[in-house]
Short mmCIF file of C-alpha atoms in Angstrom, two decimals:
data_model
loop_
_atom_site.label_atom_id
_atom_site.label_comp_id
_atom_site.label_asym_id
_atom_site.label_seq_id
_atom_site.Cartn_x
_atom_site.Cartn_y
_atom_site.Cartn_z
CA MET A 185 -26.93 -28.30 -3.88
CA THR A 186 -23.97 -30.56 -3.19
CA LEU A 187 -20.67 -29.42 -1.68
CA SER A 188 -18.83 -30.13 -4.92
CA ARG A 189 -21.33 -28.02 -6.87
CA ILE A 190 -20.97 -25.14 -4.38
CA ILE A 191 -17.19 -25.20 -4.79
CA GLU A 192 -17.50 -25.40 -8.57
CA SER A 193 -19.95 -22.49 -8.61
CA ALA A 194 -17.73 -20.35 -6.39
CA LYS A 195 -14.74 -20.92 -8.67
CA GLU A 196 -16.85 -20.03 -11.69
CA VAL A 197 -17.87 -16.73 -10.08
CA LEU A 198 -14.23 -15.87 -9.41
CA ASP A 199 -13.27 -16.80 -12.98
CA ILE A 200 -15.97 -14.56 -14.43
CA GLU A 201 -15.02 -11.61 -12.23
CA ALA A 202 -11.29 -12.08 -12.87
CA LYS A 203 -11.92 -12.09 -16.62
CA SER A 204 -14.02 -8.95 -16.31
CA ILE A 205 -11.04 -7.14 -14.79
CA LEU A 206 -8.52 -8.48 -17.31
CA ARG A 207 -10.85 -7.44 -20.14
CA LEU A 208 -10.58 -3.84 -18.92
CA LYS A 209 -6.94 -3.76 -20.03
CA GLU A 210 -8.19 -3.60 -23.62
CA ASN A 211 -10.01 -0.36 -22.73
CA ILE A 212 -7.01 1.45 -21.27
CA GLY A 213 -5.77 3.97 -23.80
CA GLU A 214 -6.17 7.60 -24.81
CA GLU A 215 -9.50 8.05 -23.01
CA PHE A 216 -7.97 6.84 -19.76
CA ASP A 217 -4.99 9.16 -20.23
CA ARG A 218 -7.38 12.09 -20.82
CA ALA A 219 -9.28 11.19 -17.65
CA ILE A 220 -6.06 11.31 -15.63
CA ASP A 221 -5.18 14.72 -17.11
CA ILE A 222 -8.62 16.10 -16.22
CA LEU A 223 -8.38 14.78 -12.65
CA TYR A 224 -4.80 15.99 -12.25
CA ASN A 225 -5.74 19.52 -13.32
CA CYS A 226 -8.84 19.67 -11.12
CA LYS A 227 -8.81 22.87 -9.03
CA GLY A 228 -11.66 21.77 -6.78
CA ARG A 229 -12.78 18.32 -5.71
CA VAL A 230 -13.65 15.14 -7.54
CA ILE A 231 -17.39 14.53 -7.13
CA VAL A 232 -18.25 10.85 -7.59
CA THR A 233 -21.88 9.94 -8.19
CA GLY A 234 -23.80 6.78 -8.94
CA MET A 235 -27.04 5.04 -7.98
CA GLY A 236 -27.55 1.71 -6.22
CA LYS A 237 -24.61 -0.70 -6.43
CA SER A 238 -22.76 1.78 -8.65
CA GLY A 239 -23.16 4.29 -5.83
CA LEU A 240 -21.65 1.89 -3.31
CA ILE A 241 -18.65 1.41 -5.58
CA GLY A 242 -18.52 5.18 -6.12
CA LYS A 243 -18.22 5.73 -2.37
CA LYS A 244 -15.21 3.44 -2.28
CA ILE A 245 -13.59 5.18 -5.26
CA ALA A 246 -14.09 8.58 -3.60
CA ALA A 247 -12.63 7.26 -0.35
CA THR A 248 -9.59 5.81 -2.13
CA MET A 249 -8.91 9.07 -3.95
CA SER A 250 -9.28 11.12 -0.77
CA SER A 251 -6.81 8.92 1.08
CA THR A 252 -4.22 9.15 -1.71
CA GLY A 253 -4.06 12.89 -2.18
CA THR A 254 -7.06 13.72 -4.37
CA PRO A 255 -9.90 15.42 -2.45
CA ALA A 256 -13.07 13.55 -3.41
CA TYR A 257 -16.69 13.47 -2.29
CA PHE A 258 -19.56 11.09 -3.02
CA LEU A 259 -22.83 12.70 -4.10
CA HIS A 260 -26.00 10.59 -4.08
CA PRO A 261 -27.77 11.40 -7.37
CA ALA A 262 -31.27 11.07 -5.91
CA GLU A 263 -30.45 13.43 -3.05
CA SER A 264 -28.66 15.82 -5.41
CA THR A 265 -31.94 17.11 -6.85
CA HIS A 266 -33.25 17.81 -3.35
CA GLY A 267 -30.59 20.28 -2.26
CA ASP A 268 -27.39 18.23 -2.03
CA SER A 269 -26.16 19.43 -5.42
CA GLY A 270 -25.05 22.57 -3.61
CA VAL A 271 -21.76 20.79 -2.91
CA ILE A 272 -20.80 21.06 -6.59
CA THR A 273 -18.66 24.01 -7.63
CA ARG A 274 -17.46 25.14 -11.03
CA ASN A 275 -13.93 23.96 -10.16
CA ASP A 276 -14.96 20.35 -9.60
CA VAL A 277 -14.66 17.29 -11.81
CA ILE A 278 -17.49 14.77 -11.91
CA ILE A 279 -17.09 10.99 -12.14
CA ALA A 280 -20.52 9.59 -13.01
CA ILE A 281 -21.04 5.83 -12.77
CA SER A 282 -23.85 3.87 -14.42
CA ASN A 283 -23.55 0.45 -15.99
CA SER A 284 -26.51 1.10 -18.30
CA GLY A 285 -25.64 4.75 -18.81
CA GLU A 286 -29.33 5.59 -18.53
CA THR A 287 -29.97 5.59 -14.77
CA GLN A 288 -32.81 8.10 -14.31
CA GLU A 289 -31.54 9.69 -11.10
CA LEU A 290 -28.21 10.31 -12.81
CA MET A 291 -29.91 11.73 -15.90
CA ASN A 292 -31.71 14.24 -13.65
CA LEU A 293 -28.33 15.47 -12.40
CA LEU A 294 -26.77 15.96 -15.85
CA PRO A 295 -28.34 19.37 -16.62
CA LEU A 296 -26.89 20.83 -13.42
CA ILE A 297 -23.45 19.42 -14.21
CA LYS A 298 -23.62 20.95 -17.68
CA ARG A 299 -24.81 24.29 -16.31
CA PHE A 300 -21.83 24.46 -13.99
CA GLY A 301 -19.51 23.50 -16.83
CA CYS A 302 -17.83 20.77 -14.81
CA PRO A 303 -15.81 18.23 -16.82
CA MET A 304 -17.48 14.84 -16.53
CA ILE A 305 -15.84 11.42 -16.70
CA GLY A 306 -18.42 8.74 -17.41
CA MET A 307 -17.87 5.16 -16.30
CA THR A 308 -20.39 2.97 -18.08
CA GLY A 309 -20.94 -0.40 -19.65
CA ASN A 310 -22.62 1.27 -22.63
CA VAL A 311 -20.47 3.92 -24.28
CA ASN A 312 -23.31 4.78 -26.68
CA SER A 313 -25.68 5.61 -23.83
CA THR A 314 -26.76 9.09 -22.77
CA LEU A 315 -24.03 9.12 -20.13
CA GLY A 316 -21.44 7.97 -22.64
CA LYS A 317 -22.42 10.60 -25.20
CA THR A 318 -22.55 13.51 -22.74
CA SER A 319 -19.27 12.80 -20.94
CA GLU A 320 -16.02 14.58 -21.87
CA VAL A 321 -14.30 11.26 -21.32
CA VAL A 322 -15.99 7.89 -21.22
CA LEU A 323 -14.37 4.82 -19.64
CA ASP A 324 -15.75 1.52 -20.89
CA ILE A 325 -16.43 -0.81 -17.94
CA SER A 326 -18.58 -3.29 -19.86
CA VAL A 327 -18.42 -6.99 -19.02
CA GLU A 328 -19.39 -10.03 -21.06
CA ARG A 329 -21.74 -11.31 -18.36
CA GLU A 330 -22.58 -10.95 -14.70
CA ALA A 331 -21.43 -13.70 -12.38
CA ASP A 332 -24.80 -14.77 -10.99
CA THR A 333 -26.85 -17.60 -12.49
CA LEU A 334 -29.49 -15.20 -13.81
CA GLY A 335 -26.91 -12.87 -15.33
CA LYS A 336 -28.69 -9.90 -13.76
CA ALA A 337 -27.20 -9.08 -10.35
CA PRO A 338 -24.42 -6.43 -10.36
CA THR A 339 -21.41 -8.66 -9.68
CA ALA A 340 -18.78 -8.72 -12.43
CA SER A 341 -19.79 -5.21 -13.51
CA THR A 342 -19.28 -3.72 -10.04
CA THR A 343 -15.96 -5.55 -9.70
CA ALA A 344 -14.82 -4.07 -13.02
CA THR A 345 -15.97 -0.60 -11.96
CA LEU A 346 -14.07 -0.82 -8.69
CA ALA A 347 -10.92 -1.98 -10.48
CA MET A 348 -11.15 0.90 -12.97
CA GLY A 349 -11.58 3.32 -10.08
CA ASP A 350 -8.50 1.91 -8.38
CA ALA A 351 -6.54 2.30 -11.62
CA LEU A 352 -7.56 5.97 -11.77
CA ALA A 353 -6.63 6.59 -8.13
CA VAL A 354 -3.25 4.85 -8.33
CA CYS A 355 -2.20 6.49 -11.61
CA LEU A 356 -3.28 9.88 -10.26
CA MET A 357 -1.34 9.20 -7.06
CA GLU A 358 1.79 8.44 -9.10
CA LYS A 359 1.38 11.49 -11.33
CA LYS A 360 1.06 13.74 -8.27
CA GLY A 361 4.19 12.23 -6.73
CA PHE A 362 2.31 11.14 -3.61
CA THR A 363 4.95 10.22 -0.97
CA LYS A 364 5.09 8.19 2.23
CA GLU A 365 4.94 11.45 4.17
CA ASP A 366 1.76 12.38 2.31
CA PHE A 367 0.31 8.97 3.05
CA LEU A 368 1.04 9.43 6.74
CA MET A 369 -0.89 12.70 6.74
CA PHE A 370 -4.07 10.86 5.75
CA HIS A 371 -3.45 7.67 7.79
CA PRO A 372 -2.23 8.79 11.24
CA SER A 373 -3.74 5.78 13.02
CA GLY A 374 -3.29 2.03 12.70
CA LYS A 375 -0.27 0.04 11.56
CA LEU A 376 0.11 1.94 8.29
CA GLY A 377 0.29 5.23 10.11
CA LYS A 378 2.47 4.05 12.95
CA GLY A 379 4.96 2.51 10.56
CA LEU A 380 5.39 5.93 8.99
CA THR A 381 5.02 7.97 12.18
CA TYR A 382 8.04 6.39 13.80
CA LYS A 383 11.57 6.67 12.51
CA VAL A 384 14.16 4.06 13.46
CA ARG A 385 15.82 6.59 15.79
CA ASP A 386 12.60 6.78 17.83
CA LEU A 387 12.62 3.06 18.65
CA MET A 388 16.23 1.90 18.50
CA ILE A 389 18.42 0.91 21.43
CA SER A 390 21.57 3.03 21.68
CA GLY A 391 24.49 4.02 23.90
CA ASP A 392 25.72 1.49 26.43
CA LYS A 393 22.74 -0.75 25.69
CA MET A 394 24.24 -1.78 22.34
CA PRO A 395 25.86 -5.26 22.21
CA ILE A 396 29.22 -4.36 20.65
CA VAL A 397 32.23 -6.69 20.36
CA SER A 398 35.61 -6.60 18.61
CA GLU A 399 36.65 -8.68 15.63
CA ASN A 400 39.43 -10.18 17.77
CA ASP A 401 37.18 -11.31 20.62
CA SER A 402 36.83 -15.01 21.34
CA PHE A 403 33.72 -16.93 20.47
CA GLY A 404 33.02 -17.64 24.13
CA SER A 405 33.23 -14.02 25.23
CA VAL A 406 30.83 -12.90 22.50
CA ILE A 407 28.29 -15.51 23.61
CA LYS A 408 28.41 -13.95 27.08
CA THR A 409 27.80 -10.49 25.58
CA ILE A 410 24.81 -11.74 23.58
CA SER A 411 23.36 -13.40 26.69
CA GLU A 412 23.88 -10.25 28.75
CA TYR A 413 22.19 -7.84 26.32
CA LYS A 414 19.36 -10.25 25.42
CA LEU A 415 18.89 -9.03 21.85
CA GLY A 416 19.84 -12.28 20.13
CA MET A 417 22.85 -10.69 18.42
CA ALA A 418 26.07 -8.72 18.81
CA MET A 419 27.62 -6.24 16.38
CA VAL A 420 31.23 -6.96 15.45
CA LEU A 421 33.47 -3.92 14.88
CA GLY A 422 36.88 -3.54 13.30
CA SER A 423 39.71 -1.36 14.56
CA ASP A 424 38.18 1.63 12.74
CA ARG A 425 34.90 1.15 14.66
CA GLN A 426 33.06 0.26 11.48
CA LEU A 427 30.58 -2.61 11.33
CA LEU A 428 32.19 -5.78 9.99
CA GLY A 429 29.52 -8.30 10.85
CA VAL A 430 27.14 -9.67 13.45
CA LEU A 431 26.95 -12.83 15.49
CA THR A 432 23.40 -14.05 16.05
CA ASP A 433 21.79 -16.86 17.99
CA GLY A 434 21.51 -18.70 14.68
CA ASP A 435 25.23 -18.25 14.01
CA ILE A 436 25.97 -19.69 17.45
CA ARG A 437 23.88 -22.81 16.81
CA ARG A 438 25.50 -23.38 13.42
CA THR A 439 28.97 -22.89 14.88
CA VAL A 440 28.43 -25.34 17.74
CA ILE A 441 27.21 -27.96 15.26
CA LYS A 442 30.16 -27.40 12.92
CA TYR A 443 32.96 -27.12 15.51
CA PRO A 444 33.06 -29.67 18.36
CA ASP A 445 35.68 -27.51 20.10
CA THR A 446 35.00 -23.75 20.08
CA SER A 447 37.54 -22.75 22.71
CA ASN A 448 40.05 -21.37 20.20
CA LEU A 449 37.60 -19.88 17.72
CA ASN A 450 37.95 -16.22 16.77
CA ILE A 451 34.73 -14.34 16.17
CA LYS A 452 35.83 -13.32 12.66
CA GLU A 453 35.72 -16.96 11.60
CA VAL A 454 32.06 -17.53 12.36
CA MET A 455 30.28 -14.16 12.21
CA THR A 456 27.84 -13.15 9.48
CA VAL A 457 29.70 -10.68 7.28
CA ASN A 458 28.02 -7.79 5.49
CA PRO A 459 24.88 -8.00 7.65
CA LYS A 460 21.63 -6.20 6.94
CA ARG A 461 21.64 -2.71 8.40
CA ILE A 462 19.58 0.46 8.38
CA THR A 463 20.00 4.18 9.08
CA ASP A 464 18.34 6.00 11.97
CA ASP A 465 16.33 8.30 9.68
CA ALA A 466 14.60 5.38 7.93
CA TYR A 467 10.97 4.65 8.73
CA ALA A 468 10.19 1.96 11.28
CA ALA A 469 8.06 0.32 8.58
CA SER A 470 11.20 -0.04 6.44
CA ALA A 471 12.98 -1.80 9.30
CA LEU A 472 10.06 -4.18 9.69
CA ASN A 473 10.08 -4.86 5.95
CA LEU A 474 13.77 -5.84 6.08
CA MET A 475 13.24 -8.10 9.06
CA GLU A 476 10.32 -9.88 7.45
CA LYS A 477 12.09 -10.20 4.10
CA TYR A 478 15.23 -11.79 5.55
CA SER A 479 13.67 -13.55 8.58
CA ILE A 480 15.73 -11.69 11.15
CA THR A 481 14.72 -10.16 14.47
CA ALA A 482 17.23 -7.32 14.88
CA LEU A 483 19.01 -4.79 12.68
CA ALA A 484 22.19 -2.83 13.23
CA VAL A 485 21.62 0.92 12.90
CA VAL A 486 24.61 2.70 11.35
CA ASP A 487 25.65 6.26 10.54
CA GLU A 488 27.04 7.56 7.25
CA HIS A 489 30.46 6.07 8.10
CA ASN A 490 29.01 2.58 8.70
CA SER A 491 29.62 2.91 12.43
CA PRO A 492 26.91 1.42 14.69
CA ILE A 493 24.78 3.95 16.56
CA GLY A 494 22.02 1.62 17.64
CA VAL A 495 20.05 -1.61 17.30
CA ILE A 496 16.38 -1.97 16.45
CA HIS A 497 14.62 -5.18 17.49
CA VAL A 498 11.30 -6.58 16.34
CA HIS A 499 10.13 -6.37 19.97
CA ASP A 500 10.59 -2.59 19.82
CA LEU A 501 8.35 -2.51 16.75
CA LEU A 502 5.76 -4.68 18.48
CA ARG A 503 5.66 -2.45 21.53
CA ALA A 504 5.19 0.61 19.32
CA GLY A 505 2.36 -1.07 17.44
CA VAL A 506 4.22 -1.08 14.11
CA ALA A 507 4.51 -4.88 13.75
#
């Protein structure tokens, strides 16, 4: 198999799987809306079940729901008939996954689900299957073809199932009004958690460590202040102590290029007006987002009167493990 054929084959696989996801959009309608309502009104947990590759995808769907505010648990259908079905309660909702809709291990679990009276959402590639006909809501995850050369291996179908599961989780998350604070509760570690654990006030530089200058200061004196505080910027205040602008290392370079003689320059002439700023109660992750978006390394922190109360630098975020 030549290199060119490998590349061509890989692109074909991605095309097939991408089309399988886009095709799902045609299946989003009243049934999907009913599924969201059932999940939203669930008083217990969402029990996700599926065999083989469908089971692996089911585990991921359950994990995504659990991390976004919907308690979920994966139940292996083969193990369920050997005692594990005890996890199911009458308050639960079942999401049963089977591409064929006839998976035997899943069929063995159906009588128990019906006996408990649990609402069941079926995800299947055959809506006329046993699973499709016995589900309160059936979500069509059928694909035109699998992505492998034999057309047999679960590839496009598992991709479509995963995408449908993500759609359920995200829509449910939105309907529940899941917030950043809620997200933090389930992700206390790692960058995601740290970005929401820390507020700007926890990491900012304040007090006499802030590089503050006046709008009437000379260009030369402000350069000295920036060099002394080593933050790559100084905040420029007006007579009312409100933030008028900032002078950054970049501003200095541009000024030196533009003006051969800077001895008589006033800071107001060369500062960046209306600079990006943030409040101290914002999340550190929000500060990082602003810095990345505008390619800056430091932000002025202001109060409700637009008066500087601190500076947060990307190095502070790095040290805290946010960046």
